[in-house]
XYZ file of C-alpha atoms in Angstrom:
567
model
C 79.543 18.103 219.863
C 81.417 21.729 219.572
C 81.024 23.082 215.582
C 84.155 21.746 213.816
C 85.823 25.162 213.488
C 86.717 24.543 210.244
C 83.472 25.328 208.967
C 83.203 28.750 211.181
C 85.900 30.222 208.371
C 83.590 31.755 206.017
C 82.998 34.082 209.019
C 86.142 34.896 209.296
C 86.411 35.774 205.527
C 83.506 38.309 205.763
C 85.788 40.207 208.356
C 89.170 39.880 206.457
C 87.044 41.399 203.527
C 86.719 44.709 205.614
C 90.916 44.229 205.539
C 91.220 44.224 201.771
C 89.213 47.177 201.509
C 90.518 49.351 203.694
C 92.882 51.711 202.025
C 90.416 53.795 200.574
C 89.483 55.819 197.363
C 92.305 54.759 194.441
C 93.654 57.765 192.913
C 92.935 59.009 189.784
C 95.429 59.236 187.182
C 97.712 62.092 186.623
C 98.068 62.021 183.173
C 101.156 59.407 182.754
C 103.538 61.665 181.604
C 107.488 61.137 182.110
C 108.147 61.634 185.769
C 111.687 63.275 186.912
C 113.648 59.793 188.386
C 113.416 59.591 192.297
C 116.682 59.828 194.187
C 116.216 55.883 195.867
C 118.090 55.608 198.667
C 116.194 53.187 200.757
C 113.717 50.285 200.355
C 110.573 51.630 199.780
C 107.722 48.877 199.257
C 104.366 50.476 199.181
C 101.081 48.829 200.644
C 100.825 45.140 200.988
C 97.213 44.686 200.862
C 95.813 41.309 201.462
C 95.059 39.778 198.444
C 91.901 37.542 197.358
C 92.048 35.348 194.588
C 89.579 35.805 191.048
C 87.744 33.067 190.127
C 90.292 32.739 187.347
C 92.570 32.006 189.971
C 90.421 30.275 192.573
C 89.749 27.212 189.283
C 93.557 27.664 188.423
C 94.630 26.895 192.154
C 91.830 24.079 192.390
C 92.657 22.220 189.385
C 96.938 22.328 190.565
C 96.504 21.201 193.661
C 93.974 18.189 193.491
C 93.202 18.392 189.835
C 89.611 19.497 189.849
C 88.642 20.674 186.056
C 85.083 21.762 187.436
C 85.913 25.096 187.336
C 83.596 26.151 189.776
C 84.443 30.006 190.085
C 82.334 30.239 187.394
C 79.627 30.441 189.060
C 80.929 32.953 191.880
C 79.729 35.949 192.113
C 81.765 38.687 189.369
C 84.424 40.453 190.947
C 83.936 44.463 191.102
C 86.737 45.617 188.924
C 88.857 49.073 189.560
C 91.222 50.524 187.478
C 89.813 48.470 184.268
C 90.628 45.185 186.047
C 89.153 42.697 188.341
C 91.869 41.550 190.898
C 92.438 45.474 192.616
C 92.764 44.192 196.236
C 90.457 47.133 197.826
C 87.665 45.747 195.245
C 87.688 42.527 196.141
C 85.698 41.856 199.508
C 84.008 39.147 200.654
C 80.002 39.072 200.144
C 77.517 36.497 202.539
C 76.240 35.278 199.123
C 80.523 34.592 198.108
C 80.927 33.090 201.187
C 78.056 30.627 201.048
C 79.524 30.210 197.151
C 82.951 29.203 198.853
C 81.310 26.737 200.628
C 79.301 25.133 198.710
C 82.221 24.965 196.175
C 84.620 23.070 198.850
C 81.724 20.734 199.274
C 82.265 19.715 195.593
C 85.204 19.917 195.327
C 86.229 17.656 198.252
C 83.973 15.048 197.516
C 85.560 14.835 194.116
C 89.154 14.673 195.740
C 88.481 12.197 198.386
C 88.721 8.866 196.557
C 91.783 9.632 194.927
C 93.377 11.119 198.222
C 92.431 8.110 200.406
C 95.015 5.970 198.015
C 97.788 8.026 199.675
C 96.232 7.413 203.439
C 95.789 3.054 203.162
C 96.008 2.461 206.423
C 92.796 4.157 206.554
C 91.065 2.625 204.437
C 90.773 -0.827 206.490
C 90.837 0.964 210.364
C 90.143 4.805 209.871
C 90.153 5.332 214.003
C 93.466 3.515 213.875
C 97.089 4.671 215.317
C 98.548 4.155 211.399
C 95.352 6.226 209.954
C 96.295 8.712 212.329
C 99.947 8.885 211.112
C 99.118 9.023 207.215
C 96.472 11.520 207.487
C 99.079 13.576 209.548
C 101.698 13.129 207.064
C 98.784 13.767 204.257
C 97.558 17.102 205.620
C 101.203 18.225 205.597
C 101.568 17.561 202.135
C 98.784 18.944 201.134
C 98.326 21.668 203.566
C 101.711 23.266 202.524
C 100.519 23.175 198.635
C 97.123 24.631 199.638
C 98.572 27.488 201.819
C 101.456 27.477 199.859
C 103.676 27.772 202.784
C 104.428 24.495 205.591
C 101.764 24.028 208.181
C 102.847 24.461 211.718
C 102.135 21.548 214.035
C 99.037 22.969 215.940
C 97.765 24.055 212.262
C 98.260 19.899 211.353
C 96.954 18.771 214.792
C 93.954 20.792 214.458
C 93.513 19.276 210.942
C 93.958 16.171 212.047
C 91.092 16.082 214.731
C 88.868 17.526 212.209
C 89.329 14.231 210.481
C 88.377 12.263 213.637
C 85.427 14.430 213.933
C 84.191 13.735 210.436
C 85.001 9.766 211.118
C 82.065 10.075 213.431
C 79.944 11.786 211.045
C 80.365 9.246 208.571
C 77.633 7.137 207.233
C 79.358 3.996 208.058
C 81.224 3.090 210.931
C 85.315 3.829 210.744
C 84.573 5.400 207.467
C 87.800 7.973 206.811
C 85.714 9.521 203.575
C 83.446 11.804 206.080
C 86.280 12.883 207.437
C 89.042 13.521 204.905
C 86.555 15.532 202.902
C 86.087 17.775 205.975
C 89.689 18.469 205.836
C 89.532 19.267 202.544
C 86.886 21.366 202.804
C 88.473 23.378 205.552
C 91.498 23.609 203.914
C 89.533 24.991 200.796
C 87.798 27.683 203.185
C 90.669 28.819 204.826
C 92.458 31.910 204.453
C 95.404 31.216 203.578
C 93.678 29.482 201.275
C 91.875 32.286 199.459
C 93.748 35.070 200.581
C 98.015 35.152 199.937
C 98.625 36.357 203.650
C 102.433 37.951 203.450
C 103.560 38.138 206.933
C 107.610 38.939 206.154
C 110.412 37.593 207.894
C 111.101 39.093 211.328
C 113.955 40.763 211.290
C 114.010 44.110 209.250
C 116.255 45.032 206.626
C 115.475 48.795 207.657
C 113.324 50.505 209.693
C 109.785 48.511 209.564
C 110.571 46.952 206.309
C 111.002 43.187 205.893
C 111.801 41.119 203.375
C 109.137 38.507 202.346
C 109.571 34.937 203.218
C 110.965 32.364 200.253
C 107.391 31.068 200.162
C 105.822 34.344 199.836
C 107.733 35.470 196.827
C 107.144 32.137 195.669
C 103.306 32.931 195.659
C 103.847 36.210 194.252
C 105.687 34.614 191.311
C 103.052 32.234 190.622
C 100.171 34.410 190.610
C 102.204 37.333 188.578
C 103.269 35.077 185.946
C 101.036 32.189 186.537
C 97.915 33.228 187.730
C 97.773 30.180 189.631
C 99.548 28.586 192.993
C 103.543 27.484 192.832
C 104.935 24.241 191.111
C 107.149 21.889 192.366
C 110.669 24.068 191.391
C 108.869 27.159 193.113
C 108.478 25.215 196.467
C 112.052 23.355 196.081
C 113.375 26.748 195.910
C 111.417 27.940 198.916
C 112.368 25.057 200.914
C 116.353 25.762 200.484
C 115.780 29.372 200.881
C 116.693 30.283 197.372
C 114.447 33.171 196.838
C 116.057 36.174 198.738
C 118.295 37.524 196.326
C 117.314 39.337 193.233
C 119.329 36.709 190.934
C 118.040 33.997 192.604
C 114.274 35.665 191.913
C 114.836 36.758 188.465
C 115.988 32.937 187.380
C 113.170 31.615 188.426
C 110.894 34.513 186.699
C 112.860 33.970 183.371
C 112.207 29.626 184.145
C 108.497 30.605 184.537
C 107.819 32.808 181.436
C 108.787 29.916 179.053
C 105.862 27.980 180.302
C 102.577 27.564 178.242
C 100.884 29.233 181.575
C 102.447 32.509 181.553
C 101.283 32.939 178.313
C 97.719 32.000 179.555
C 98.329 34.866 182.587
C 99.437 37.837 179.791
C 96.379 36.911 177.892
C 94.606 37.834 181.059
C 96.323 40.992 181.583
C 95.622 42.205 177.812
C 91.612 41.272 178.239
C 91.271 43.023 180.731
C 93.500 46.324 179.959
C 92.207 46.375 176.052
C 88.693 44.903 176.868
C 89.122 42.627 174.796
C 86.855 40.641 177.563
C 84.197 42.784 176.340
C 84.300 42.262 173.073
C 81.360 39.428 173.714
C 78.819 41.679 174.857
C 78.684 43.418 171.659
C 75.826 40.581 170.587
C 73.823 42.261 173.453
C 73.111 45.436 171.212
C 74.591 43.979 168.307
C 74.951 46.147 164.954
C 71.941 47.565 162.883
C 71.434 44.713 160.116
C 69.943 47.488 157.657
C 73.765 49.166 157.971
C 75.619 45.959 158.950
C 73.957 43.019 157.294
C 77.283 40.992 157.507
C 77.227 41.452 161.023
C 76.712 38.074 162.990
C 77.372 37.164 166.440
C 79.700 33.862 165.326
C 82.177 36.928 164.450
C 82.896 38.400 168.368
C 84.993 34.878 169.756
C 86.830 35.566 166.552
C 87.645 39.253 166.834
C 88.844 38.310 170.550
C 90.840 35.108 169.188
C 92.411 37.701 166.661
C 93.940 40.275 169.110
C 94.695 37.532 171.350
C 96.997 35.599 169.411
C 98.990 38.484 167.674
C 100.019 39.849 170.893
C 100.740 36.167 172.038
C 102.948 36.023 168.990
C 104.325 38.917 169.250
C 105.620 38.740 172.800
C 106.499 35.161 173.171
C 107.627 34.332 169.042
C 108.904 37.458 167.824
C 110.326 38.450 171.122
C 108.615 41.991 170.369
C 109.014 45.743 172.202
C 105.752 47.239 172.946
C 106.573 49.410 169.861
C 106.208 46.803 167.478
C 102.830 45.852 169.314
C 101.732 49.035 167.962
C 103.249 48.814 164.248
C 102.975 45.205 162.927
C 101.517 44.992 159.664
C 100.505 41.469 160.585
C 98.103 40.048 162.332
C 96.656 36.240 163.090
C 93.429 34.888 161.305
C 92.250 31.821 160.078
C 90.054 31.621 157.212
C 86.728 32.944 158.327
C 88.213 35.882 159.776
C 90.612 36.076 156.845
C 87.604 36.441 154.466
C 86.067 38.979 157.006
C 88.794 41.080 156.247
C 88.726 40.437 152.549
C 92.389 38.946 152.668
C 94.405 36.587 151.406
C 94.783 34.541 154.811
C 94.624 30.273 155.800
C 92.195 27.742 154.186
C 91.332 25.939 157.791
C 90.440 27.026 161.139
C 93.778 27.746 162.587
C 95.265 30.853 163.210
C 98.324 31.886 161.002
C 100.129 34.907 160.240
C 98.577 36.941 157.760
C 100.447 40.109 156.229
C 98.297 43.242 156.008
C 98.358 46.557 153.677
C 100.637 48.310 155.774
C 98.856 51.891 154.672
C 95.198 50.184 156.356
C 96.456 48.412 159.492
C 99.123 48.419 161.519
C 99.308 46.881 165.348
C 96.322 46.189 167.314
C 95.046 49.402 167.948
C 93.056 48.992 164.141
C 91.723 45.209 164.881
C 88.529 44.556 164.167
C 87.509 43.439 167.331
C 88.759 46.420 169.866
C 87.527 48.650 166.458
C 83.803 47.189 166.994
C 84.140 47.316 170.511
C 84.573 51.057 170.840
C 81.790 51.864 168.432
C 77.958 52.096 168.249
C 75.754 49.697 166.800
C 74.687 52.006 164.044
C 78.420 53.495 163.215
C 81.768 54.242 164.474
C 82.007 56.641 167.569
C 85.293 59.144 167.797
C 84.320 59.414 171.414
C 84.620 55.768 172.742
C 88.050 55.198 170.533
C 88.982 58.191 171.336
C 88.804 57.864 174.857
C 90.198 54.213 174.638
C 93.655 55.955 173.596
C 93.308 58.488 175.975
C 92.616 56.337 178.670
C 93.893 52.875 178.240
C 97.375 53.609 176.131
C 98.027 56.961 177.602
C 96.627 56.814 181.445
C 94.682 59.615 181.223
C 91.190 59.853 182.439
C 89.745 63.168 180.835
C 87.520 64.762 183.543
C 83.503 64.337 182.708
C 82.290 67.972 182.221
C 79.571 68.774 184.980
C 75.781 68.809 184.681
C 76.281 67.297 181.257
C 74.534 64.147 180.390
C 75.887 63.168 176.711
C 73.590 62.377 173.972
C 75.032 61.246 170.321
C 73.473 63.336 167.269
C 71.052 61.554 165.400
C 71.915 59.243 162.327
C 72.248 61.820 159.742
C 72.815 59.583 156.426
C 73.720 62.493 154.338
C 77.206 63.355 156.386
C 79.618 61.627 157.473
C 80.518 60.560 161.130
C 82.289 63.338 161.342
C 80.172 66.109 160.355
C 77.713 64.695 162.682
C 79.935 65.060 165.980
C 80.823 68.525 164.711
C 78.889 69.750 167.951
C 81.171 69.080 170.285
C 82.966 71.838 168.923
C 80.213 74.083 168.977
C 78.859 73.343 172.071
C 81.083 74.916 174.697
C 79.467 72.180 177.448
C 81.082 69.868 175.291
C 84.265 71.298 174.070
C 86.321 70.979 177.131
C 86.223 67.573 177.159
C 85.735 66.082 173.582
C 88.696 68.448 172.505
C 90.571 65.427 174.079
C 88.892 62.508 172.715
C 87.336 63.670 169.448
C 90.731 64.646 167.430
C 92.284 61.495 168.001
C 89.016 59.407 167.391
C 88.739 60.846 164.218
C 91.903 59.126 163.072
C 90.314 55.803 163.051
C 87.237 56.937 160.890
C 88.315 55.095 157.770
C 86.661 52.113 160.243
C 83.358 51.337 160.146
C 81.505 50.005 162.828
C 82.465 46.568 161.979
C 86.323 47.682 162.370
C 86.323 47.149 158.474
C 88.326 49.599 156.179
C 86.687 52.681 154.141
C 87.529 54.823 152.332
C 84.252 56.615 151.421
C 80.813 56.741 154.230
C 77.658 57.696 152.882
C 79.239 58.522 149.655
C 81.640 60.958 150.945
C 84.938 61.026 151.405
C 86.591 60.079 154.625
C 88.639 62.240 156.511
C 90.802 60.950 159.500
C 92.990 63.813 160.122
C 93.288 63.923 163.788
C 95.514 65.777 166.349
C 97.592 64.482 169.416
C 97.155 67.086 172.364
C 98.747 67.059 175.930
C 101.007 64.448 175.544
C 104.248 63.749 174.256
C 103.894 63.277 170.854
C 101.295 66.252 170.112
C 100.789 67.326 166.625
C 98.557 66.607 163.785
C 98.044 62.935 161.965
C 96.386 61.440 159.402
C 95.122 58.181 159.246
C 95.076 55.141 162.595
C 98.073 53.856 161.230
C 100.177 57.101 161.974
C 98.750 57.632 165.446
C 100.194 54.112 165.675
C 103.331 54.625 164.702
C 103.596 57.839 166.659
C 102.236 55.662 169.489
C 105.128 53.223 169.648
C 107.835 56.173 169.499
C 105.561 58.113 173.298
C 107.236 57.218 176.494
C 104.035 58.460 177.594
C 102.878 55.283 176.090
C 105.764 53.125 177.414
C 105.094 54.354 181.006
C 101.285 53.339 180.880
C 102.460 50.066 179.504
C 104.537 50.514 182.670
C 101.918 51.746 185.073
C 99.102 49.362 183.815
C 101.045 45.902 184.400
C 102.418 47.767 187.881
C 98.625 47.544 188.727
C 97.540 44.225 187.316
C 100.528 42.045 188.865
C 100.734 43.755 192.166
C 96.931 44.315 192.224
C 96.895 47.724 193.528
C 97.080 51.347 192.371
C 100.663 52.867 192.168
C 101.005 55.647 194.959
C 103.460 58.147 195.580
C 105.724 55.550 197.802
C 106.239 53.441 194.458
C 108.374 55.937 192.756
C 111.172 53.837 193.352
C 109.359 50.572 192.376
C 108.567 52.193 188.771
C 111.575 53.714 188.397
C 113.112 50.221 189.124
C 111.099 48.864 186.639
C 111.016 51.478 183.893
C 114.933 51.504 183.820
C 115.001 47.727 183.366
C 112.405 48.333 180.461
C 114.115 50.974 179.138
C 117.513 49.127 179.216
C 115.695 45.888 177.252
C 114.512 47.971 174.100
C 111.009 47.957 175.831
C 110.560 44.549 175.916
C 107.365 42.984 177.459
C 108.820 40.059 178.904
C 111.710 41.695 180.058
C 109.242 44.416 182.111
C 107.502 41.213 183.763
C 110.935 40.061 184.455
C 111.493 43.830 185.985
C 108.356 43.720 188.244
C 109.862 40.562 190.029
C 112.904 42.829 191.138
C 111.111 46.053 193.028
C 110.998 47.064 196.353
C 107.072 46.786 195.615
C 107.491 42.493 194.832
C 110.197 41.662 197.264
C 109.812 43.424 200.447
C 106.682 44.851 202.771
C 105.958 46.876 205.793
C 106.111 45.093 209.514
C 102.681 44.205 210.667
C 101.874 45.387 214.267
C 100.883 42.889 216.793
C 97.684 42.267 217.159
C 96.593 44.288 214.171
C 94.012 43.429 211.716
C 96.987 41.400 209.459
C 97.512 39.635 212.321
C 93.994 38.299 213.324
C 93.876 37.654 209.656
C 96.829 35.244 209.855
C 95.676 33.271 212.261
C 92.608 32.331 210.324
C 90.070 33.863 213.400
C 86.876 35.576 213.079
């Protein structure tokens, strides 16, 4: 008997990995300044790269469509992350080992499902080889086939399903048994491509030039997995199926619909772990901090430093409604008592997080949280470089340039100066100056933090000083003190486009490119126009050129082979 050809798609997914990476080295950042406005005077839509899902998504998509809580993405092999996150389509290629993992997970998976999806096939239960067996797995692969591919099966795609199921009937341990052969189904379905992969082919006809719009059940998917992180509900394929997602009203309802859901919160939570590091924040216990210096230190702390960012900025964006200004200013944050005590504030007596008001003069936003404080800091004591370079890099886009033939060593623990003293060589040395004259200054301004993140006002018996300076951006000038660089941090629209440019490449999963001016502009404007609202930019990112349209894809290229599922 021929091999099922269901189970030759891994194959095939090795191959369409070559696809997703095939648009070469990202660019590096140009420094995220305020850009003159393009003149946009047609539809420009950038690359449309084929796009794999993360194992967040792959247990998301899993559990929706047949409610499987296994998670098993877990165990996948970690995607290789660009740009400071992990779902950057020309990072995200298929390995033999994922493959295999793929495979082995649809096995699971599908003998989980079976029992329950038999119940919606009965004929088959009593005569699986049967003419009405035939009709309700037909009917059943439809059904499910559309939600897995998110997108209605042809009829040779639901023939060829259907005979898989025969196949597996022979397979079976007992005779007529449909089990054998409705897991194969599944399993195919779960190994497909358009499975894994959202293949965008556009509608045919062009709205100019080579650019089409997507189909309704493309932007569908791109809604879901923007804002969801996971596969479309029932309203998102109603919609598709009367065609109501071509206009950019008809889009934008369904955005605004979709942020009030529990789940988008879920998918912004994602975005901010990934673009803070908050992700990270674990592996701290690998190196831990030096108990002679740190003796309060203990690993319980880390989930709580990450619970802390996480649910300010939840509360901020979805409670308060907040601009990204006021992410950087609040002289709140969330704790619950053990954290609360960590702090040495008044906070809640039980294990929920509450809002707890801070000293205004010590804190202010989440740039001077514990957590992402301890994060960019050694075990032995804070480090100007590392928070210094998170500003630089994560709030402001810019990547300072590593200085050549330099490999960076930290001056020794010197328990009679301060932090600051002791990085006073980076000033001195002129191998060092170039580029530490962009991190140190504003690294500095968070030195009234320990390691810990906790406040100081005196280190090793001397004073602190957190004077820093602001250079090569839009708010230059001196500061004093983490809570003005956050203040002058919420007023930079070198900030606000980051903010901007960062979510541009997490939802889209891609690097912004020159043909995106128009997209950004599109979505900066809307920003702009909201006060600098953050769910008013997601909003804005369902409405470019970059969401709702793409490029034609030639016949017979590699889009196309990938479409068809074919190694």
């Amino acid at each position: 008997m021929a091999e099922p050809r269901a189970l030759r798609w891994p194959i095939g997914l090795l191959l369409l990995a070559s696809c997703s990476g095939q648009f070469g080295d990202l660019p590096a950042d140009d420094g995220g300044g305020e850009a003159t406005a393009p003149l946009c005077t047609t539809v420009e839509p950038g690359e449309s790269p084929l796009r794999r899902m993360t194992r967040v998504e792959y247990d998301n998509t899993v559990f929706d469509l047949l409610g499987d809580d296994s998670r098993p993405a877990r165990g996948f092999v970690p995607e290789e992350e660009s740009l400071g996150f992990n779902n950057q389509a020309a990072a995200l290629v298929v390995s033999p080992l994922l493959a295999e993992q793929y495979m082995t997970a649809a096995e699971g998976v599908a003998e989980r499902a079976t029992g329950k999806l038999l119940g919606e096939a009965p004929a088959c239960r009593e005569a699986a080889a049967g003419a009405a067996c035939r009709g309700e797995i037909a009917a059943l692969v439809a059904s499910l086939g559309k939600r897995a591919f998110r997108r209605p099966l042809a009829d040779d795609e639901v023939a060829e399903l259907v005979e898989l199921f025969q196949r597996g009937i022979a397979l079976g341990e007992a005779p007529d048994d449909a089990s054998t052969g409705l897991a194969l189904v599944v399993q195919a379905m779960l190994q497909s491509p358009h499975f894994l992969y959202r293949v965008e082919l556009g509608m045919p006809d062009p709205v100019e030039g080579d650019v089409v719009p997507l189909s309704s059940y493309e932007i569908a998917s791109r809604l879901s997995y923007l804002l969801w992180g996971t596969m479309p509900d029932d309203a998102l394929f109603a919609a598709a199926d009367r065609g109501e997602l071509g206009t950019a009203a008809e889009i934008e309802a369904q955005a605004r619909r979709m942020l009030e859901s529990p789940r988008a919160r879920e998918a912004v939570k994602n975005f901010h772990r990934q673009w803070l590091g908050l992700a990270d924040i674990d592996e701290i216990a690998a190196g831990g901090k030096d108990p002679a210096l740190y003796p309060e230190y203990r690993d319980e702390l880390l989930p709580l430093f990450q619970a802390e960012t996480e649910a300010f900025l939840d509360h901020a964006i979805f409670e308060e409604d907040a601009s990204v200004g006021a992410l950087f200013t609040a002289p709140y944050s969330m704790m619950n008592r053990e954290l609360a005590e960590f702090y040495g504030v008044e906070g809640p007596r039980g294990e929920a997080f509450e809002r707890v008001a801070l000293d205004p003069s010590q804190r202010a936003g989440f740039v001077t949280h514990a957590g992402l404080l301890a994060l960019y800091a050694k075990p032995d004591r804070s480090s100007p470089v590392h928070r210094g370079r998170f500003v630089r890099q994560s709030l402001l886009c810019q990547i300072p340039p590593p200085p050549p033939d330099v490999v960076p060593e930290p001056p020794m623990v010197d328990p009679t100066k301060t932090t600051r003293e002791q990085f006073s060589q980076h000033v001195s040395d002129a191998g060092c100056r170039s580029c530490h004259a962009l991190l140190d200054p504003i690294g500095f301004g968070f030195e009234h933090y320990d390691a810990l993140g906790r406040w100081r006002a005196t280190e090793n018996g001397l004073p602190v000083d957190a004077s820093g300076e602001l250079t090569q951006t839009d708010i230059d000038g001196p500061f004093d003190g983490a809570v003005e660089l956050a203040h002058r941090l919420a007023e930079s629209e070198q900030v606000r486009a980051c903010v901007v440019k960062q979510w541009f490449r997490f939802g889209y999963g891609r690097a912004e490119q020159s043909e995106d001016a128009c997209s950004l502009s599109q979505a900066t404007q809307a920003f702009e126009a909201s006060g600098h609202n953050i769910k008013a930019l997601l909003v804005a990112l369902t409405q470019t050129d970059a969401f709702r349209y793409r490029r034609m894809i030639a016949a017979g290229g590699a889009d196309g082979a990938a479409a068809e599922g074919e190694p």
